PDB file of C-alpha atoms in Angstrom:
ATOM      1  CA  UNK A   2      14.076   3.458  16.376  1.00  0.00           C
ATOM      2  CA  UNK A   3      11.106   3.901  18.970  1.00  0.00           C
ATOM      3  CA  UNK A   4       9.178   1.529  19.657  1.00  0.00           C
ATOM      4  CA  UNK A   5       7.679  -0.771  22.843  1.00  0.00           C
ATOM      5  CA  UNK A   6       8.966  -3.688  22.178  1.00  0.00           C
ATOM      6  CA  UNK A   7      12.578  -2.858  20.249  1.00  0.00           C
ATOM      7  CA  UNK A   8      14.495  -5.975  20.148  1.00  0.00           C
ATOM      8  CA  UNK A   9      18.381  -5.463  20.619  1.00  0.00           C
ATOM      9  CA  UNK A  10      19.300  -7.784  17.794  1.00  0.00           C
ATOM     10  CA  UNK A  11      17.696  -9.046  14.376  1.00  0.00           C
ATOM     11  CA  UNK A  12      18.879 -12.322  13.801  1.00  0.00           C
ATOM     12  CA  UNK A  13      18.802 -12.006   9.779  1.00  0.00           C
ATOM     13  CA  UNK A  14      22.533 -12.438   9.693  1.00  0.00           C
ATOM     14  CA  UNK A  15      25.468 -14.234  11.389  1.00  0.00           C
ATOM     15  CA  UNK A  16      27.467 -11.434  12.841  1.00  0.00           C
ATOM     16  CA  UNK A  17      26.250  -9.997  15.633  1.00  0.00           C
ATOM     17  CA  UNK A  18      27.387  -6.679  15.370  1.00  0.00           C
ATOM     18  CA  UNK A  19      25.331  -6.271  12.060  1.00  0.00           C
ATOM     19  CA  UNK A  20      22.170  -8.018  14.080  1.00  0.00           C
ATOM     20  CA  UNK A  21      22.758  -5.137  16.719  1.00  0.00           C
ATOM     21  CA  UNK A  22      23.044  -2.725  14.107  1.00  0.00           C
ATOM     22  CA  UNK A  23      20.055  -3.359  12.147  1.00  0.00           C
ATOM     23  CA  UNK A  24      17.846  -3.407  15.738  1.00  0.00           C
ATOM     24  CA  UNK A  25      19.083   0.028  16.178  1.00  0.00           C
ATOM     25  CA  UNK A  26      19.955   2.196  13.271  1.00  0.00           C
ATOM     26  CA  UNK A  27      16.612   2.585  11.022  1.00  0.00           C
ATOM     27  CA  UNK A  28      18.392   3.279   8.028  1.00  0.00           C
ATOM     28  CA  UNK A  29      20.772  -0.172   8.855  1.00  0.00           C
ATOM     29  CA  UNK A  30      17.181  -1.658   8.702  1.00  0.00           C
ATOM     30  CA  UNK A  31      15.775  -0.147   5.053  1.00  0.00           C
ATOM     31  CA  UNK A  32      19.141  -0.668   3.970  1.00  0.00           C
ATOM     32  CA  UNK A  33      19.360  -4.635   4.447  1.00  0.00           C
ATOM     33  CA  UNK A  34      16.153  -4.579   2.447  1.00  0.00           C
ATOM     34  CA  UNK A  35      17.132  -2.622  -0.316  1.00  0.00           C
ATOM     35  CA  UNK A  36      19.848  -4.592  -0.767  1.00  0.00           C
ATOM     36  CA  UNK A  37      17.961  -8.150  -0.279  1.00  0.00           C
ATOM     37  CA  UNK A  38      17.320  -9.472  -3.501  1.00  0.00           C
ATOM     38  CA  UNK A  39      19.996 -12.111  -5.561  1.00  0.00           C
ATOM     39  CA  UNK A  40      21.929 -12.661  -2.156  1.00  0.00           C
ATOM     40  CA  UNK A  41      21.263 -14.522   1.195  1.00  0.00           C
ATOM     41  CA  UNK A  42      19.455 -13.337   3.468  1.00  0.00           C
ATOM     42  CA  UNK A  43      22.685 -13.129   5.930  1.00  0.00           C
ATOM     43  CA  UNK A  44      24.698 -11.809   2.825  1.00  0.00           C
ATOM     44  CA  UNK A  45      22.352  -8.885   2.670  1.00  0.00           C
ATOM     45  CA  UNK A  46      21.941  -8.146   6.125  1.00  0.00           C
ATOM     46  CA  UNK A  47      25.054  -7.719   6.817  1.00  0.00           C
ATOM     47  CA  UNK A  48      25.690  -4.826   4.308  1.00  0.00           C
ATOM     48  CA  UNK A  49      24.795  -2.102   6.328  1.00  0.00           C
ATOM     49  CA  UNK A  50      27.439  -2.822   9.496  1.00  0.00           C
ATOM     50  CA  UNK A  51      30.152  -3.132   6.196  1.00  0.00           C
ATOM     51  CA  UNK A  52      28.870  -0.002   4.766  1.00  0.00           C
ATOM     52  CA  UNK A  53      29.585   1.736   8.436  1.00  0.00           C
ATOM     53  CA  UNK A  54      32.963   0.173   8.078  1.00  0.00           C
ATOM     54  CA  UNK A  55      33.829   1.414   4.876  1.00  0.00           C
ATOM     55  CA  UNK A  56      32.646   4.417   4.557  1.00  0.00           C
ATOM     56  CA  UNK A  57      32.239   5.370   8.742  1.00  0.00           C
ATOM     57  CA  UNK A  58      28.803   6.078   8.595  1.00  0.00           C
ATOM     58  CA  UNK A  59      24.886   4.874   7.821  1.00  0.00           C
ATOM     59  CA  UNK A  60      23.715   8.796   8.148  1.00  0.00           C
ATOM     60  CA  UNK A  61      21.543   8.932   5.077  1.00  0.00           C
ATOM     61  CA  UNK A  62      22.233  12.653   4.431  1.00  0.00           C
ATOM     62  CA  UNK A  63      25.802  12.053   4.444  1.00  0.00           C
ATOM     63  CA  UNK A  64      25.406   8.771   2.481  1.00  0.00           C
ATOM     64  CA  UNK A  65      23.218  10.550  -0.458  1.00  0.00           C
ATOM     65  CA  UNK A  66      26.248  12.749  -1.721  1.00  0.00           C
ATOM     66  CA  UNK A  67      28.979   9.933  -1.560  1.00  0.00           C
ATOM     67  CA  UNK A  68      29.942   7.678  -4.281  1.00  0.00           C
ATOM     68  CA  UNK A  69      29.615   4.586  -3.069  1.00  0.00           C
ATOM     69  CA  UNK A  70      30.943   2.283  -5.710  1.00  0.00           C
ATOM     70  CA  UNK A  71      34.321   1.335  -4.136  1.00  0.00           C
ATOM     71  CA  UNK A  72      32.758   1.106  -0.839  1.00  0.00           C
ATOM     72  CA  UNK A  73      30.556  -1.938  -2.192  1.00  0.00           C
ATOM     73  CA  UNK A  74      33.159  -3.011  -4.604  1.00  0.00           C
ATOM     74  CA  UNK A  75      35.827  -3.550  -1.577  1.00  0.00           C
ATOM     75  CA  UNK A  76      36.751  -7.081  -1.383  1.00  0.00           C
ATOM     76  CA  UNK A  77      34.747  -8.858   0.261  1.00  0.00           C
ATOM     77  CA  UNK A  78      31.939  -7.226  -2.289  1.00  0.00           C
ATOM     78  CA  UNK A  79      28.741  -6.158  -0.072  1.00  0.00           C
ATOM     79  CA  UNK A  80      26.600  -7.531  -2.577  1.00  0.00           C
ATOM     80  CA  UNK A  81      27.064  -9.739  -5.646  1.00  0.00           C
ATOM     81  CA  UNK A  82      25.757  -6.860  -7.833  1.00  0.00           C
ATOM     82  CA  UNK A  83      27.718  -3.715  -6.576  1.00  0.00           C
ATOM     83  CA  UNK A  84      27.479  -0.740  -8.485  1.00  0.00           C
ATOM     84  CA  UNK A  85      23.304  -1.484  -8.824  1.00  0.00           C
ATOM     85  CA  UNK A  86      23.288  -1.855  -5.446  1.00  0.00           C
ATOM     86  CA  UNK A  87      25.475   0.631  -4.204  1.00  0.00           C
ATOM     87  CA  UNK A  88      23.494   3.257  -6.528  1.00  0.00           C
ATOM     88  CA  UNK A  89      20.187   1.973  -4.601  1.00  0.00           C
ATOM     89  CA  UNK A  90      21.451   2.746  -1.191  1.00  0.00           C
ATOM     90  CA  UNK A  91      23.135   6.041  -2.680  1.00  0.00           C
ATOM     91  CA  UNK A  92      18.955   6.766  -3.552  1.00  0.00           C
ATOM     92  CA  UNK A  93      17.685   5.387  -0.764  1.00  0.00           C
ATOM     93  CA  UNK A  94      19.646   7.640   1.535  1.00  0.00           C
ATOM     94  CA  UNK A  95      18.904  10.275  -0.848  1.00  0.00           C
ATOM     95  CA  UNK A  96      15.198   9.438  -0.382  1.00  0.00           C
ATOM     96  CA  UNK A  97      15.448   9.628   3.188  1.00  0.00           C
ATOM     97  CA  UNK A  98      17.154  12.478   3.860  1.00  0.00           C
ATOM     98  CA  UNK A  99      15.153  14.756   1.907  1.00  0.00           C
ATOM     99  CA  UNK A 100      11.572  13.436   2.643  1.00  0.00           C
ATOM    100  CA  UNK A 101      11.966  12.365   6.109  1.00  0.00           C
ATOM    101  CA  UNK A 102      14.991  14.885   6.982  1.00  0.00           C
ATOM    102  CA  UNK A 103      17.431  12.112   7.462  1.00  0.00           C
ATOM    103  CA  UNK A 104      15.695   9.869  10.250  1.00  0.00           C
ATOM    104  CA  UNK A 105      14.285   6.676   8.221  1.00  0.00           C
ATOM    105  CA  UNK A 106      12.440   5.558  11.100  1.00  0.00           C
ATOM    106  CA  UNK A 107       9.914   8.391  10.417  1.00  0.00           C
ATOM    107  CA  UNK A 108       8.280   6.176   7.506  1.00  0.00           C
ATOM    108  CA  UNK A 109       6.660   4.206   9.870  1.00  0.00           C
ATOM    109  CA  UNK A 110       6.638   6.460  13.068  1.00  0.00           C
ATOM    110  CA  UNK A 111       4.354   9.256  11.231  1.00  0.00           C
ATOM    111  CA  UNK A 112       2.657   6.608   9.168  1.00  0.00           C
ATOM    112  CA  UNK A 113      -1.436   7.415   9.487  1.00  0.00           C
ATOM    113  CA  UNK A 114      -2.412   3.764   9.010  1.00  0.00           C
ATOM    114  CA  UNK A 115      -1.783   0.935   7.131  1.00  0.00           C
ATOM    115  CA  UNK A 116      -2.197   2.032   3.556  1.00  0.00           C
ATOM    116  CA  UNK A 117      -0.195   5.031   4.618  1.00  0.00           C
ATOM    117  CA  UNK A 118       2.907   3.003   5.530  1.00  0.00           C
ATOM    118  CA  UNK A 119       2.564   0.504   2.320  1.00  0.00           C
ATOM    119  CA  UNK A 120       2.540   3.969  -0.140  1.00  0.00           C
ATOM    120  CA  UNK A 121       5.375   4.972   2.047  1.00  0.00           C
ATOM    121  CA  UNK A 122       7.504   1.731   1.748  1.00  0.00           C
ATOM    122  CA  UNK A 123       6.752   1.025  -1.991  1.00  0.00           C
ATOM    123  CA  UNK A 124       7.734   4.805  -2.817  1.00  0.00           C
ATOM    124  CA  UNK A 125      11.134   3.537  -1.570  1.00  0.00           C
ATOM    125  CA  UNK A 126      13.976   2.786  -4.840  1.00  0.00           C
ATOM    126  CA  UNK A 127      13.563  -1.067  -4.890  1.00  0.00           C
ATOM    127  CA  UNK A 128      11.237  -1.940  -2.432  1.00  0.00           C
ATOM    128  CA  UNK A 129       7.866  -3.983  -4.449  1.00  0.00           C
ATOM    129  CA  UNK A 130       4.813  -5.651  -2.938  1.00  0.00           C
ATOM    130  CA  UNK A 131       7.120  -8.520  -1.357  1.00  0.00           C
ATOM    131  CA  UNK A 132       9.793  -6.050   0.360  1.00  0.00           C
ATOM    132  CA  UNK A 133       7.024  -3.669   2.044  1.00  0.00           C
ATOM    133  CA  UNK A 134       5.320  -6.698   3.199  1.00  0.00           C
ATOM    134  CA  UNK A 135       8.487  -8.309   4.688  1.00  0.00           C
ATOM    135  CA  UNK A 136       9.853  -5.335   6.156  1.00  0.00           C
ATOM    136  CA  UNK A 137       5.824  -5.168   7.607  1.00  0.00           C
ATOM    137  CA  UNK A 138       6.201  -8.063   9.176  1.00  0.00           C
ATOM    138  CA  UNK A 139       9.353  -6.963  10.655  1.00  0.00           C
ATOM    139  CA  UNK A 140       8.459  -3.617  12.349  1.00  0.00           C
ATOM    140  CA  UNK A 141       4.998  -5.421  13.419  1.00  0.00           C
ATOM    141  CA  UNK A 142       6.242  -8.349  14.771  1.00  0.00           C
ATOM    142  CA  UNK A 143       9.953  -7.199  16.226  1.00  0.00           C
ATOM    143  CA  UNK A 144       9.264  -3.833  17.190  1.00  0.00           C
ATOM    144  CA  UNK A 145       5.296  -3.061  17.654  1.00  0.00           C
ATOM    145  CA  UNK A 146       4.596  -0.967  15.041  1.00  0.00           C
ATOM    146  CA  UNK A 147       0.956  -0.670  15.169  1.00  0.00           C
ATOM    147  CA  UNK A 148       0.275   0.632  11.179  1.00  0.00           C
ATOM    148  CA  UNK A 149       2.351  -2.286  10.086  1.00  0.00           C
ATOM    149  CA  UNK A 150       0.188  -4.764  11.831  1.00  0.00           C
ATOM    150  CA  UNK A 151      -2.088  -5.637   8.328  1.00  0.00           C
ATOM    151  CA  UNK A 152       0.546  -5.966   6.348  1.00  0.00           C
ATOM    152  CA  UNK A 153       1.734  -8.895   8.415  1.00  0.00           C
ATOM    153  CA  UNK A 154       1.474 -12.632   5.880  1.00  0.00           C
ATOM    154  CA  UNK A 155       0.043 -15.599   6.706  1.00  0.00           C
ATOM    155  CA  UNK A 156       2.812 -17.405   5.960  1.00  0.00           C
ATOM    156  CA  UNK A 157       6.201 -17.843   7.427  1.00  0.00           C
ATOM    157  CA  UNK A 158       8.155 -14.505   7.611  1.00  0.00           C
ATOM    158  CA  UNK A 159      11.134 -12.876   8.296  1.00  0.00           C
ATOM    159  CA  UNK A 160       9.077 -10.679  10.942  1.00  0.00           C
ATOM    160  CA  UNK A 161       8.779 -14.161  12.891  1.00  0.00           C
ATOM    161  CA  UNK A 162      12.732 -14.616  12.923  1.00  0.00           C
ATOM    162  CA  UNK A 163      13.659 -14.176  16.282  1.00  0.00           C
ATOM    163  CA  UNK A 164      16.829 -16.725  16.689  1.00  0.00           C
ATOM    164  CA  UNK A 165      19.646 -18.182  14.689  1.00  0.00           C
ATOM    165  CA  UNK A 166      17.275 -21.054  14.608  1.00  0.00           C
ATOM    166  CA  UNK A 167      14.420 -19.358  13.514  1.00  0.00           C
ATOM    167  CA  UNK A 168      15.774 -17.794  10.388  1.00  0.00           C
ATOM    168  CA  UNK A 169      17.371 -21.515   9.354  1.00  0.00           C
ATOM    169  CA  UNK A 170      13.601 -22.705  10.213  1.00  0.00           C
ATOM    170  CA  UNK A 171      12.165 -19.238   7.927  1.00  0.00           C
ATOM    171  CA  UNK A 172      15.011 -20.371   5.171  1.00  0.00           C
ATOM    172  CA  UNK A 173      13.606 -23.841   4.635  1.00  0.00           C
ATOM    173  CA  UNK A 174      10.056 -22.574   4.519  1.00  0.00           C
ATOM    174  CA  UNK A 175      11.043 -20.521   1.993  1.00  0.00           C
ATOM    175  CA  UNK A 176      13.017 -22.497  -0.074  1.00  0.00           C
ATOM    176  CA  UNK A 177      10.166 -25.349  -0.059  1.00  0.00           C
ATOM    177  CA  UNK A 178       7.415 -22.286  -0.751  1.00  0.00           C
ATOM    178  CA  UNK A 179       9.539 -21.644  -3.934  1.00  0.00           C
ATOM    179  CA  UNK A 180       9.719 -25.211  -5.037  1.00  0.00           C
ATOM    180  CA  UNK A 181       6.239 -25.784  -4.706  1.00  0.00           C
ATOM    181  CA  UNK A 182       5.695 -22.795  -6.394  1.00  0.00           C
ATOM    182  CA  UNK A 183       7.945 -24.368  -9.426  1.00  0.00           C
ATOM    183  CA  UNK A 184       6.100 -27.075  -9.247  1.00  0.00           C
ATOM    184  CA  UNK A 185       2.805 -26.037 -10.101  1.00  0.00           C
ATOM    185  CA  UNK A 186       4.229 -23.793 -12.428  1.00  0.00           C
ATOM    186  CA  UNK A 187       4.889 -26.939 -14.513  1.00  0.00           C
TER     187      UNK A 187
END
């Protein structure tokens, strides 16, 4: 994954391995994303290094023809919701590997601009507004990405996560965000 500044770890996760992984595999990256929804944070970050495990690789072209139902359903499950989400990374690597001939980090790498990388993102199976601007915040603020730089929130982030203390400090934001949010709702 090129970039000036590439950190070599992303704490979103307790294992370290995974926080390695996810620094240096691109498609470890999209895939902890993808899979980020219904699930903690750590939970879904650490999919992709137990995805390697299992099935003893991230390539995305290989990925795209496998079945990976078992590989998700393996006790301990990767995600809560297995078979949707082992279908999304299934497309996702399918995505990948015929669009940007298996290297995921050329979404953002031959991105023109801005609106360039958010088309790019959002084309991606189950990434919305919120993922493409989290994931923006990531590649701007962890590894330079200059394209991703607008798409960078006001408020707190997982781009700013930087520490095992900063993503408990990003958790509570977020959690008090969403209760506020509930709030006013009422």
């Amino acid at each position: 994954m090129p970039a000036k500044t590439a950190p070599k770890a992303l704490y979103f996760t307790d294992e370290q391995a995974a926080q390695e992984l996810l620094a240096t595999d691109a498609f470890a990256l999209l895939m902890g994303f993808a899979i980020d929804q219904q699930v903690p944070v750590q939970k879904a970050f650490a999919g992709p290094l137990a995805l390697k495990q299992r099935v003893g690789t991230l390539d995305p072209k290989k990925l795209a023809k496998l079945d990976l139902d078992e590989a998700f359903r393996e006790k301990p499950a990767i995600h809560r919701f297995p078979g949707a989400m082992a279908e999304r990374v299934r497309e996702l690597a399918a995505v990948v590997a015929e669009d940007y001939g298996g290297d995921a980090s050329r979404i953002w790498t031959e991105a023109k601009d801005a609106d360039d990388l958010k088309k790019r993102l959002g084309s991606l199976p189950g990434f919305g507004p919120m993922k493409v601007t989290a994931l923006g915040s990531v590649l701007a603020l962890r590894f330079g990405v200059k394209a991703a730089q607008p798409l960078v929130p006001e408020h707190s982030c997982l781009g700013a996560v930087d520490s095992p203390q900063a993503l408990m400090d990003y958790q509570t934001s977020k959690r008090a965000h969403k209760a506020a949010l509930r709030a006013a709702a009422k």
